[in-house]
Amino acid sequence: MADRYAVFGNPIAHSKSPLIHAAFARQTAQDLTYEAILAPLDGFADSIGQFVQSGGRGANVTVPFKEEAFRLAHMLTERAAKAGAVNTLVFADDKITGDNTDGAGLVHDIRDNHGYLITDKRILLMGAGGAARGVILPLLAESPISLTVANRTVEKAAALRDHFNNITASSYQTLAGQSFDLIINATSSGLSGELPPLPAGIFAEGALAYDMMYGRETPFMAFARRHVAQVADGLGMLVEQAAEAFYVWRGVRPQTAPVIAQLRG
Ligand code: NDP
């Protein structure tokens, strides 16, 4: 019988993960199934329990359950522990291991797919929610010159500064007069068609503007196109975090470029 995997979220119907993992499985000749499961908002742990009982080997976790998955896991990888959120679960020997592949996915996409070296760059990360938190450690591992986290609610950025070493917390107002080489939008502002209040001159020459959202042109992407050469959306990150999870489960690293091309097509 094929090994079972799934993504759990609420809502979940929009998820591209089943398509991505089916493509990875075909490409690497792995015998597995991958489905999308809608967990009730108050029933995530039960849904996971039933899936494990029925032979589930691993799962992805998406909004709004990443913090709950963190608490549910018996063991955590270092990157999950530091992120405080889990997007990948491994079920083995009656134990649940929690991992977080979002940050690795972002770094792979920026560095390998877009060919943009993060080392020695000044990074501005907008947002201080789960997505921002998950990518800080992998970004710092690339040895940037600096990493500034700006958030509308500045106390949340300050909390991240206190949790991670070597980052600066900022409001949008205090960014005036500064410029950055890599600006990453990890806010959900694009969902409501809004632009975080970035001051003019925020993009250094040759800067890359990266929006974690995908599937639509956000106000941030449009703003960046008017100021910088390179703009990227989060579709590559989505596929790369999936590839990292696939590697965690199967020990095989799928090729991501054909799957990204397929989804863009
Ligand atoms: P959270 O709800 O945890 O955090 C939302 C963040 O956005 C907060 O920092 C919030 O600020 C900020 N924000 C919301 N609206 C605005 C606005 N109008 N102006 C400025 N800041 C705003 O969400 P997540 O961190 O889980 O997700 C963020 C985004 O990242 C989502 O769009 C998600 O789809 C995307 N994502 C993409 C992934 C991929 O693979 N491509 C993976 C994970 C996430 P405040 O604290 O002040 O409320």
PDB file of C-alpha atoms and ligand atoms in Angstrom:
ATOM      1  CA  MET A   1       0.000   0.000   0.000  1.00  0.00           C
ATOM      2  CA  ALA A   2       1.245   3.511  -0.852  1.00  0.00           C
ATOM      3  CA  ASP A   3       2.460   5.683   2.062  1.00  0.00           C
ATOM      4  CA  ARG A   4      -0.048   8.366   3.056  1.00  0.00           C
ATOM      5  CA  TYR A   5       0.682  12.076   3.453  1.00  0.00           C
ATOM      6  CA  ALA A   6      -1.624  15.088   3.698  1.00  0.00           C
ATOM      7  CA  VAL A   7      -1.848  18.824   4.273  1.00  0.00           C
ATOM      8  CA  PHE A   8      -4.078  20.062   7.106  1.00  0.00           C
ATOM      9  CA  GLY A   9      -5.573  23.553   7.134  1.00  0.00           C
ATOM     10  CA  ASN A  10      -8.789  25.548   7.371  1.00  0.00           C
ATOM     11  CA  PRO A  11      -9.649  26.566   4.696  1.00  0.00           C
ATOM     12  CA  ILE A  12      -7.778  24.058   2.541  1.00  0.00           C
ATOM     13  CA  ALA A  13      -9.638  23.679  -0.790  1.00  0.00           C
ATOM     14  CA  HIS A  14      -7.320  26.247  -2.448  1.00  0.00           C
ATOM     15  CA  SER A  15      -4.132  24.355  -1.496  1.00  0.00           C
ATOM     16  CA  LYS A  16      -1.680  23.566  -4.287  1.00  0.00           C
ATOM     17  CA  SER A  17       0.249  21.125  -2.080  1.00  0.00           C
ATOM     18  CA  PRO A  18      -1.483  17.923  -3.345  1.00  0.00           C
ATOM     19  CA  LEU A  19      -0.590  18.876  -6.921  1.00  0.00           C
ATOM     20  CA  ILE A  20       3.017  19.712  -5.988  1.00  0.00           C
ATOM     21  CA  HIS A  21       3.613  16.501  -4.030  1.00  0.00           C
ATOM     22  CA  ALA A  22       1.952  14.359  -6.716  1.00  0.00           C
ATOM     23  CA  ALA A  23       4.402  15.885  -9.213  1.00  0.00           C
ATOM     24  CA  PHE A  24       7.357  15.223  -6.869  1.00  0.00           C
ATOM     25  CA  ALA A  25       6.234  11.604  -6.335  1.00  0.00           C
ATOM     26  CA  ARG A  26       5.941  10.957 -10.094  1.00  0.00           C
ATOM     27  CA  GLN A  27       9.296  12.561 -10.766  1.00  0.00           C
ATOM     28  CA  THR A  28      11.151  10.560  -8.069  1.00  0.00           C
ATOM     29  CA  ALA A  29       9.118   7.329  -8.474  1.00  0.00           C
ATOM     30  CA  GLN A  30       8.059   7.384  -4.804  1.00  0.00           C
ATOM     31  CA  ASP A  31       4.984   5.311  -3.959  1.00  0.00           C
ATOM     32  CA  LEU A  32       2.855   7.728  -1.937  1.00  0.00           C
ATOM     33  CA  THR A  33      -0.485   9.513  -1.805  1.00  0.00           C
ATOM     34  CA  TYR A  34      -0.991  13.118  -0.671  1.00  0.00           C
ATOM     35  CA  GLU A  35      -4.384  14.660   0.080  1.00  0.00           C
ATOM     36  CA  ALA A  36      -5.805  17.904   1.478  1.00  0.00           C
ATOM     37  CA  ILE A  37      -7.690  17.539   4.758  1.00  0.00           C
ATOM     38  CA  LEU A  38      -9.968  20.217   6.204  1.00  0.00           C
ATOM     39  CA  ALA A  39      -9.473  20.128   9.980  1.00  0.00           C
ATOM     40  CA  PRO A  40     -12.182  21.750  12.155  1.00  0.00           C
ATOM     41  CA  LEU A  41     -10.907  24.938  13.798  1.00  0.00           C
ATOM     42  CA  ASP A  42     -11.267  23.275  17.211  1.00  0.00           C
ATOM     43  CA  GLY A  43     -10.282  19.791  16.064  1.00  0.00           C
ATOM     44  CA  PHE A  44      -6.763  19.886  14.634  1.00  0.00           C
ATOM     45  CA  ALA A  45      -5.219  17.439  17.140  1.00  0.00           C
ATOM     46  CA  ASP A  46      -8.085  14.962  16.643  1.00  0.00           C
ATOM     47  CA  SER A  47      -7.739  15.139  12.853  1.00  0.00           C
ATOM     48  CA  ILE A  48      -4.028  14.447  13.101  1.00  0.00           C
ATOM     49  CA  GLY A  49      -4.686  11.597  15.539  1.00  0.00           C
ATOM     50  CA  GLN A  50      -7.132   9.937  13.130  1.00  0.00           C
ATOM     51  CA  PHE A  51      -4.704  10.331  10.251  1.00  0.00           C
ATOM     52  CA  VAL A  52      -1.890   8.694  12.236  1.00  0.00           C
ATOM     53  CA  GLN A  53      -4.255   5.853  13.286  1.00  0.00           C
ATOM     54  CA  SER A  54      -5.090   5.211   9.641  1.00  0.00           C
ATOM     55  CA  GLY A  55      -1.422   4.855   8.723  1.00  0.00           C
ATOM     56  CA  GLY A  56      -0.391   8.452   7.892  1.00  0.00           C
ATOM     57  CA  ARG A  57       3.389   8.848   7.634  1.00  0.00           C
ATOM     58  CA  GLY A  58       3.681  12.626   7.549  1.00  0.00           C
ATOM     59  CA  ALA A  59       1.794  15.882   7.092  1.00  0.00           C
ATOM     60  CA  ASN A  60       2.074  19.506   6.156  1.00  0.00           C
ATOM     61  CA  VAL A  61       0.315  22.087   8.270  1.00  0.00           C
ATOM     62  CA  THR A  62      -0.946  25.438   7.089  1.00  0.00           C
ATOM     63  CA  VAL A  63      -3.021  28.381   8.339  1.00  0.00           C
ATOM     64  CA  PRO A  64      -4.195  28.521  11.115  1.00  0.00           C
ATOM     65  CA  PHE A  65      -2.612  25.452  12.720  1.00  0.00           C
ATOM     66  CA  LYS A  66       1.159  26.001  12.611  1.00  0.00           C
ATOM     67  CA  GLU A  67       1.422  27.049  16.281  1.00  0.00           C
ATOM     68  CA  GLU A  68      -0.856  24.203  17.377  1.00  0.00           C
ATOM     69  CA  ALA A  69       1.291  21.749  15.426  1.00  0.00           C
ATOM     70  CA  PHE A  70       4.301  23.158  17.273  1.00  0.00           C
ATOM     71  CA  ARG A  71       2.637  22.327  20.603  1.00  0.00           C
ATOM     72  CA  LEU A  72       1.465  18.904  19.404  1.00  0.00           C
ATOM     73  CA  ALA A  73       4.903  17.637  18.387  1.00  0.00           C
ATOM     74  CA  HIS A  74       6.836  15.439  20.840  1.00  0.00           C
ATOM     75  CA  MET A  75      10.139  16.437  19.290  1.00  0.00           C
ATOM     76  CA  LEU A  76      11.202  19.525  17.308  1.00  0.00           C
ATOM     77  CA  THR A  77      14.010  20.216  14.880  1.00  0.00           C
ATOM     78  CA  GLU A  78      16.156  23.238  15.759  1.00  0.00           C
ATOM     79  CA  ARG A  79      14.635  25.356  12.995  1.00  0.00           C
ATOM     80  CA  ALA A  80      11.104  24.545  14.181  1.00  0.00           C
ATOM     81  CA  ALA A  81      11.971  25.222  17.816  1.00  0.00           C
ATOM     82  CA  LYS A  82      13.412  28.615  16.920  1.00  0.00           C
ATOM     83  CA  ALA A  83      10.524  29.475  14.583  1.00  0.00           C
ATOM     84  CA  GLY A  84       7.889  28.590  17.205  1.00  0.00           C
ATOM     85  CA  ALA A  85       5.799  27.124  14.393  1.00  0.00           C
ATOM     86  CA  VAL A  86       5.629  23.793  12.548  1.00  0.00           C
ATOM     87  CA  ASN A  87       4.639  23.229   8.909  1.00  0.00           C
ATOM     88  CA  THR A  88       5.914  19.651   8.553  1.00  0.00           C
ATOM     89  CA  LEU A  89       5.145  16.635  10.749  1.00  0.00           C
ATOM     90  CA  VAL A  90       6.763  13.210  10.689  1.00  0.00           C
ATOM     91  CA  PHE A  91       4.950  10.278  12.300  1.00  0.00           C
ATOM     92  CA  ALA A  92       7.223   7.405  13.328  1.00  0.00           C
ATOM     93  CA  ASP A  93       7.487   4.981  16.273  1.00  0.00           C
ATOM     94  CA  ASP A  94       4.393   6.479  17.979  1.00  0.00           C
ATOM     95  CA  LYS A  95       6.097   9.875  18.108  1.00  0.00           C
ATOM     96  CA  ILE A  96       5.436  13.137  16.233  1.00  0.00           C
ATOM     97  CA  THR A  97       8.405  15.217  15.098  1.00  0.00           C
ATOM     98  CA  GLY A  98       7.783  18.831  14.109  1.00  0.00           C
ATOM     99  CA  ASP A  99       9.870  20.640  11.519  1.00  0.00           C
ATOM    100  CA  ASN A 100       9.631  23.983   9.722  1.00  0.00           C
ATOM    101  CA  THR A 101      10.673  24.125   6.067  1.00  0.00           C
ATOM    102  CA  ASP A 102       9.307  27.618   5.226  1.00  0.00           C
ATOM    103  CA  GLY A 103      12.608  29.421   5.810  1.00  0.00           C
ATOM    104  CA  ALA A 104      14.641  26.898   3.832  1.00  0.00           C
ATOM    105  CA  GLY A 105      12.078  27.250   1.028  1.00  0.00           C
ATOM    106  CA  LEU A 106      12.427  31.021   0.953  1.00  0.00           C
ATOM    107  CA  VAL A 107      16.230  30.910   0.954  1.00  0.00           C
ATOM    108  CA  HIS A 108      16.352  28.250  -1.798  1.00  0.00           C
ATOM    109  CA  ASP A 109      14.007  30.306  -3.951  1.00  0.00           C
ATOM    110  CA  ILE A 110      15.852  33.623  -3.528  1.00  0.00           C
ATOM    111  CA  ARG A 111      19.356  32.182  -3.754  1.00  0.00           C
ATOM    112  CA  ASP A 112      19.017  29.278  -6.193  1.00  0.00           C
ATOM    113  CA  ASN A 113      16.002  30.093  -8.387  1.00  0.00           C
ATOM    114  CA  HIS A 114      16.407  33.862  -8.579  1.00  0.00           C
ATOM    115  CA  GLY A 115      20.209  33.726  -8.338  1.00  0.00           C
ATOM    116  CA  TYR A 116      20.221  36.451  -5.704  1.00  0.00           C
ATOM    117  CA  LEU A 117      23.016  36.083  -3.121  1.00  0.00           C
ATOM    118  CA  ILE A 118      21.782  36.946   0.395  1.00  0.00           C
ATOM    119  CA  THR A 119      25.295  37.058   1.867  1.00  0.00           C
ATOM    120  CA  ASP A 120      26.508  40.619   2.610  1.00  0.00           C
ATOM    121  CA  LYS A 121      23.121  42.143   1.844  1.00  0.00           C
ATOM    122  CA  ARG A 122      20.984  44.484   3.967  1.00  0.00           C
ATOM    123  CA  ILE A 123      17.623  42.777   4.456  1.00  0.00           C
ATOM    124  CA  LEU A 124      14.306  44.345   5.383  1.00  0.00           C
ATOM    125  CA  LEU A 125      11.677  41.823   6.491  1.00  0.00           C
ATOM    126  CA  MET A 126       8.169  43.280   6.685  1.00  0.00           C
ATOM    127  CA  GLY A 127       5.791  41.575   9.121  1.00  0.00           C
ATOM    128  CA  ALA A 128       6.186  39.845  12.459  1.00  0.00           C
ATOM    129  CA  GLY A 129       3.659  36.999  12.166  1.00  0.00           C
ATOM    130  CA  GLY A 130       4.262  33.288  11.747  1.00  0.00           C
ATOM    131  CA  ALA A 131       5.748  33.577   8.247  1.00  0.00           C
ATOM    132  CA  ALA A 132       8.293  36.213   9.285  1.00  0.00           C
ATOM    133  CA  ARG A 133       9.266  34.293  12.387  1.00  0.00           C
ATOM    134  CA  GLY A 134       9.875  31.110  10.398  1.00  0.00           C
ATOM    135  CA  VAL A 135      12.337  32.648   7.965  1.00  0.00           C
ATOM    136  CA  ILE A 136      14.580  34.675  10.303  1.00  0.00           C
ATOM    137  CA  LEU A 137      16.999  31.898  11.287  1.00  0.00           C
ATOM    138  CA  PRO A 138      17.580  30.584   7.723  1.00  0.00           C
ATOM    139  CA  LEU A 139      18.084  34.173   6.475  1.00  0.00           C
ATOM    140  CA  LEU A 140      20.649  34.877   9.224  1.00  0.00           C
ATOM    141  CA  ALA A 141      22.424  31.620   8.296  1.00  0.00           C
ATOM    142  CA  GLU A 142      23.220  33.206   4.904  1.00  0.00           C
ATOM    143  CA  SER A 143      25.323  35.896   6.674  1.00  0.00           C
ATOM    144  CA  PRO A 144      23.619  39.110   5.556  1.00  0.00           C
ATOM    145  CA  ILE A 145      25.103  42.453   6.676  1.00  0.00           C
ATOM    146  CA  SER A 146      21.944  43.199   8.615  1.00  0.00           C
ATOM    147  CA  LEU A 147      18.360  42.039   9.112  1.00  0.00           C
ATOM    148  CA  THR A 148      15.729  44.624  10.053  1.00  0.00           C
ATOM    149  CA  VAL A 149      12.195  43.541  10.934  1.00  0.00           C
ATOM    150  CA  ALA A 150       9.539  46.224  10.444  1.00  0.00           C
ATOM    151  CA  ASN A 151       5.991  45.730  11.649  1.00  0.00           C
ATOM    152  CA  ARG A 152       2.814  47.789  11.926  1.00  0.00           C
ATOM    153  CA  THR A 153       2.527  46.686  15.564  1.00  0.00           C
ATOM    154  CA  VAL A 154       6.095  47.502  16.507  1.00  0.00           C
ATOM    155  CA  GLU A 155       5.956  45.570  19.809  1.00  0.00           C
ATOM    156  CA  LYS A 156       5.752  42.328  17.818  1.00  0.00           C
ATOM    157  CA  ALA A 157       8.919  43.227  15.921  1.00  0.00           C
ATOM    158  CA  ALA A 158      10.595  44.029  19.244  1.00  0.00           C
ATOM    159  CA  ALA A 159       9.564  40.620  20.588  1.00  0.00           C
ATOM    160  CA  LEU A 160      11.262  38.963  17.594  1.00  0.00           C
ATOM    161  CA  ARG A 161      14.397  41.049  18.189  1.00  0.00           C
ATOM    162  CA  ASP A 162      14.473  39.786  21.783  1.00  0.00           C
ATOM    163  CA  HIS A 163      13.987  36.169  20.631  1.00  0.00           C
ATOM    164  CA  PHE A 164      16.573  36.122  17.843  1.00  0.00           C
ATOM    165  CA  ASN A 165      20.022  37.665  18.156  1.00  0.00           C
ATOM    166  CA  ASN A 166      21.441  40.052  15.567  1.00  0.00           C
ATOM    167  CA  ILE A 167      18.260  41.591  14.229  1.00  0.00           C
ATOM    168  CA  THR A 168      16.902  45.141  14.472  1.00  0.00           C
ATOM    169  CA  ALA A 169      13.255  45.989  15.139  1.00  0.00           C
ATOM    170  CA  SER A 170      11.643  48.982  13.480  1.00  0.00           C
ATOM    171  CA  SER A 171       8.386  50.762  12.771  1.00  0.00           C
ATOM    172  CA  TYR A 172       7.673  51.791   9.162  1.00  0.00           C
ATOM    173  CA  GLN A 173       8.132  55.455  10.076  1.00  0.00           C
ATOM    174  CA  THR A 174      11.685  54.963  11.371  1.00  0.00           C
ATOM    175  CA  LEU A 175      12.740  53.372   8.066  1.00  0.00           C
ATOM    176  CA  ALA A 176      12.859  56.841   6.486  1.00  0.00           C
ATOM    177  CA  GLY A 177      16.301  57.603   5.068  1.00  0.00           C
ATOM    178  CA  GLN A 178      17.394  53.927   4.986  1.00  0.00           C
ATOM    179  CA  SER A 179      17.711  51.641   1.973  1.00  0.00           C
ATOM    180  CA  PHE A 180      17.887  47.845   1.632  1.00  0.00           C
ATOM    181  CA  ASP A 181      19.134  45.307  -0.930  1.00  0.00           C
ATOM    182  CA  LEU A 182      16.516  42.655  -0.244  1.00  0.00           C
ATOM    183  CA  ILE A 183      13.003  43.565   0.905  1.00  0.00           C
ATOM    184  CA  ILE A 184      10.728  40.667   1.817  1.00  0.00           C
ATOM    185  CA  ASN A 185       6.997  41.143   2.325  1.00  0.00           C
ATOM    186  CA  ALA A 186       5.918  38.627   4.980  1.00  0.00           C
ATOM    187  CA  THR A 187       2.754  40.559   5.825  1.00  0.00           C
ATOM    188  CA  SER A 188      -0.745  39.594   4.764  1.00  0.00           C
ATOM    189  CA  SER A 189      -1.327  43.174   3.514  1.00  0.00           C
ATOM    190  CA  GLY A 190      -1.662  41.913  -0.078  1.00  0.00           C
ATOM    191  CA  LEU A 191      -4.795  39.971   0.888  1.00  0.00           C
ATOM    192  CA  SER A 192      -6.596  43.241   1.625  1.00  0.00           C
ATOM    193  CA  GLY A 193      -4.999  45.040  -1.327  1.00  0.00           C
ATOM    194  CA  GLU A 194      -2.909  47.283   0.947  1.00  0.00           C
ATOM    195  CA  LEU A 195       0.678  48.466   0.835  1.00  0.00           C
ATOM    196  CA  PRO A 196       2.721  48.686   4.058  1.00  0.00           C
ATOM    197  CA  PRO A 197       3.739  52.364   4.442  1.00  0.00           C
ATOM    198  CA  LEU A 198       7.243  52.167   2.984  1.00  0.00           C
ATOM    199  CA  PRO A 199       9.131  55.453   2.657  1.00  0.00           C
ATOM    200  CA  ALA A 200      10.488  56.575  -0.716  1.00  0.00           C
ATOM    201  CA  GLY A 201      14.065  55.496  -1.420  1.00  0.00           C
ATOM    202  CA  ILE A 202      13.746  52.223   0.496  1.00  0.00           C
ATOM    203  CA  PHE A 203      15.132  50.140  -2.422  1.00  0.00           C
ATOM    204  CA  ALA A 204      18.914  50.218  -2.886  1.00  0.00           C
ATOM    205  CA  GLU A 205      20.186  49.984  -6.458  1.00  0.00           C
ATOM    206  CA  GLY A 206      19.691  46.452  -7.834  1.00  0.00           C
ATOM    207  CA  ALA A 207      17.415  45.483  -4.947  1.00  0.00           C
ATOM    208  CA  LEU A 208      15.221  42.395  -5.012  1.00  0.00           C
ATOM    209  CA  ALA A 209      11.630  42.833  -3.809  1.00  0.00           C
ATOM    210  CA  TYR A 210      10.172  39.503  -2.691  1.00  0.00           C
ATOM    211  CA  ASP A 211       6.511  39.038  -1.803  1.00  0.00           C
ATOM    212  CA  MET A 212       5.613  35.776  -0.039  1.00  0.00           C
ATOM    213  CA  MET A 213       2.133  35.979  -1.544  1.00  0.00           C
ATOM    214  CA  TYR A 214       1.477  34.347  -4.909  1.00  0.00           C
ATOM    215  CA  GLY A 215      -1.331  34.132  -7.409  1.00  0.00           C
ATOM    216  CA  ARG A 216      -1.864  37.856  -7.686  1.00  0.00           C
ATOM    217  CA  GLU A 217       0.049  41.106  -8.196  1.00  0.00           C
ATOM    218  CA  THR A 218       0.125  42.754  -4.756  1.00  0.00           C
ATOM    219  CA  PRO A 219       0.387  46.525  -4.163  1.00  0.00           C
ATOM    220  CA  PHE A 220       3.908  45.864  -2.824  1.00  0.00           C
ATOM    221  CA  MET A 221       4.940  44.169  -6.069  1.00  0.00           C
ATOM    222  CA  ALA A 222       3.478  46.995  -8.142  1.00  0.00           C
ATOM    223  CA  PHE A 223       5.221  49.584  -5.928  1.00  0.00           C
ATOM    224  CA  ALA A 224       8.519  47.689  -6.244  1.00  0.00           C
ATOM    225  CA  ARG A 225       8.256  47.404 -10.038  1.00  0.00           C
ATOM    226  CA  ARG A 226       8.171  51.179 -10.211  1.00  0.00           C
ATOM    227  CA  HIS A 227      11.456  51.369  -8.227  1.00  0.00           C
ATOM    228  CA  VAL A 228      13.607  48.248  -8.741  1.00  0.00           C
ATOM    229  CA  ALA A 229      14.736  45.801 -11.383  1.00  0.00           C
ATOM    230  CA  GLN A 230      13.765  42.503  -9.763  1.00  0.00           C
ATOM    231  CA  VAL A 231      10.425  41.482  -8.302  1.00  0.00           C
ATOM    232  CA  ALA A 232       9.524  37.954  -7.156  1.00  0.00           C
ATOM    233  CA  ASP A 233       6.353  36.383  -5.780  1.00  0.00           C
ATOM    234  CA  GLY A 234       6.072  33.526  -3.272  1.00  0.00           C
ATOM    235  CA  LEU A 235       5.215  30.675  -5.645  1.00  0.00           C
ATOM    236  CA  GLY A 236       8.824  29.475  -5.700  1.00  0.00           C
ATOM    237  CA  MET A 237       8.916  29.524  -1.904  1.00  0.00           C
ATOM    238  CA  LEU A 238       5.758  27.399  -1.816  1.00  0.00           C
ATOM    239  CA  VAL A 239       7.297  24.757  -4.077  1.00  0.00           C
ATOM    240  CA  GLU A 240      10.684  24.885  -2.338  1.00  0.00           C
ATOM    241  CA  GLN A 241       9.235  24.448   1.174  1.00  0.00           C
ATOM    242  CA  ALA A 242       7.304  21.466  -0.214  1.00  0.00           C
ATOM    243  CA  ALA A 243      10.493  20.016  -1.709  1.00  0.00           C
ATOM    244  CA  GLU A 244      12.243  20.385   1.645  1.00  0.00           C
ATOM    245  CA  ALA A 245       9.348  18.584   3.384  1.00  0.00           C
ATOM    246  CA  PHE A 246       9.458  15.846   0.711  1.00  0.00           C
ATOM    247  CA  TYR A 247      13.179  15.446   1.440  1.00  0.00           C
ATOM    248  CA  VAL A 248      12.521  15.251   5.199  1.00  0.00           C
ATOM    249  CA  TRP A 249       9.966  12.447   4.630  1.00  0.00           C
ATOM    250  CA  ARG A 250      11.525  10.490   1.780  1.00  0.00           C
ATOM    251  CA  GLY A 251      15.260  11.327   1.810  1.00  0.00           C
ATOM    252  CA  VAL A 252      15.000  12.261  -1.885  1.00  0.00           C
ATOM    253  CA  ARG A 253      15.274  15.836  -3.187  1.00  0.00           C
ATOM    254  CA  PRO A 254      12.910  16.473  -6.115  1.00  0.00           C
ATOM    255  CA  GLN A 255      13.614  18.956  -8.873  1.00  0.00           C
ATOM    256  CA  THR A 256      11.574  22.082  -8.305  1.00  0.00           C
ATOM    257  CA  ALA A 257      12.009  24.028 -11.555  1.00  0.00           C
ATOM    258  CA  PRO A 258       9.619  21.886 -13.648  1.00  0.00           C
ATOM    259  CA  VAL A 259       6.962  22.039 -10.922  1.00  0.00           C
ATOM    260  CA  ILE A 260       7.258  25.828 -10.588  1.00  0.00           C
ATOM    261  CA  ALA A 261       6.964  26.100 -14.380  1.00  0.00           C
ATOM    262  CA  GLN A 262       3.926  23.793 -14.363  1.00  0.00           C
ATOM    263  CA  LEU A 263       2.174  25.912 -11.711  1.00  0.00           C
ATOM    264  CA  ARG A 264       2.973  29.168 -13.509  1.00  0.00           C
ATOM    265  CA  GLY A 265       1.663  27.672 -16.721  1.00  0.00           C
TER     266      GLY A 265
HETATM  267  P1  NDP B   1       0.049  36.391  10.275  1.00  0.00           P
HETATM  268  O1  NDP B   1      -1.413  36.632  10.377  1.00  0.00           O
HETATM  269  O2  NDP B   1       0.723  35.574  11.330  1.00  0.00           O
HETATM  270  O3  NDP B   1       0.812  37.826  10.259  1.00  0.00           O
HETATM  271  C1  NDP B   1       0.357  38.857   9.450  1.00  0.00           C
HETATM  272  C2  NDP B   1       1.385  40.008   9.440  1.00  0.00           C
HETATM  273  O4  NDP B   1       0.973  40.943   8.442  1.00  0.00           O
HETATM  274  C3  NDP B   1       1.476  40.772  10.762  1.00  0.00           C
HETATM  275  O5  NDP B   1       2.815  41.145  10.972  1.00  0.00           O
HETATM  276  C4  NDP B   1       0.593  42.009  10.474  1.00  0.00           C
HETATM  277  O6  NDP B   1       0.961  43.141  11.230  1.00  0.00           O
HETATM  278  C5  NDP B   1       0.909  42.251   9.016  1.00  0.00           C
HETATM  279  N1  NDP B   1      -0.113  43.021   8.309  1.00  0.00           N
HETATM  280  C6  NDP B   1      -1.370  42.625   7.982  1.00  0.00           C
HETATM  281  N2  NDP B   1      -1.992  43.594   7.273  1.00  0.00           N
HETATM  282  C7  NDP B   1      -1.102  44.617   7.140  1.00  0.00           C
HETATM  283  C8  NDP B   1      -1.153  45.895   6.503  1.00  0.00           C
HETATM  284  N3  NDP B   1      -2.252  46.301   5.851  1.00  0.00           N
HETATM  285  N4  NDP B   1      -0.055  46.680   6.550  1.00  0.00           N
HETATM  286  C9  NDP B   1       1.061  46.272   7.185  1.00  0.00           C
HETATM  287  N5  NDP B   1       1.171  45.068   7.821  1.00  0.00           N
HETATM  288  C10 NDP B   1       0.100  44.258   7.793  1.00  0.00           C
HETATM  289  O7  NDP B   1       0.287  35.791   8.815  1.00  0.00           O
HETATM  290  P2  NDP B   1       1.504  34.850   8.323  1.00  0.00           P
HETATM  291  O8  NDP B   1       2.759  35.401   8.908  1.00  0.00           O
HETATM  292  O9  NDP B   1       1.166  33.424   8.594  1.00  0.00           O
HETATM  293  O10 NDP B   1       1.474  35.031   6.729  1.00  0.00           O
HETATM  294  C11 NDP B   1       1.863  36.241   6.091  1.00  0.00           C
HETATM  295  C12 NDP B   1       1.819  36.084   4.580  1.00  0.00           C
HETATM  296  O11 NDP B   1       2.800  35.180   4.121  1.00  0.00           O
HETATM  297  C13 NDP B   1       0.475  35.556   4.044  1.00  0.00           C
HETATM  298  O12 NDP B   1       0.086  36.353   2.945  1.00  0.00           O
HETATM  299  C14 NDP B   1       0.793  34.143   3.609  1.00  0.00           C
HETATM  300  O13 NDP B   1      -0.035  33.750   2.520  1.00  0.00           O
HETATM  301  C15 NDP B   1       2.248  34.275   3.192  1.00  0.00           C
HETATM  302  N6  NDP B   1       2.982  32.981   3.261  1.00  0.00           N
HETATM  303  C16 NDP B   1       3.486  32.450   2.109  1.00  0.00           C
HETATM  304  C17 NDP B   1       4.182  31.246   2.133  1.00  0.00           C
HETATM  305  C18 NDP B   1       4.731  30.674   0.846  1.00  0.00           C
HETATM  306  O14 NDP B   1       5.118  29.503   0.836  1.00  0.00           O
HETATM  307  N7  NDP B   1       4.811  31.439  -0.215  1.00  0.00           N
HETATM  308  C19 NDP B   1       4.412  30.503   3.396  1.00  0.00           C
HETATM  309  C20 NDP B   1       3.870  31.169   4.557  1.00  0.00           C
HETATM  310  C21 NDP B   1       3.170  32.357   4.468  1.00  0.00           C
HETATM  311  P3  NDP B   1       0.385  43.384  12.743  1.00  0.00           P
HETATM  312  O15 NDP B   1       1.240  42.544  13.621  1.00  0.00           O
HETATM  313  O16 NDP B   1       0.574  44.833  12.969  1.00  0.00           O
HETATM  314  O17 NDP B   1      -1.057  42.957  12.710  1.00  0.00           O
END
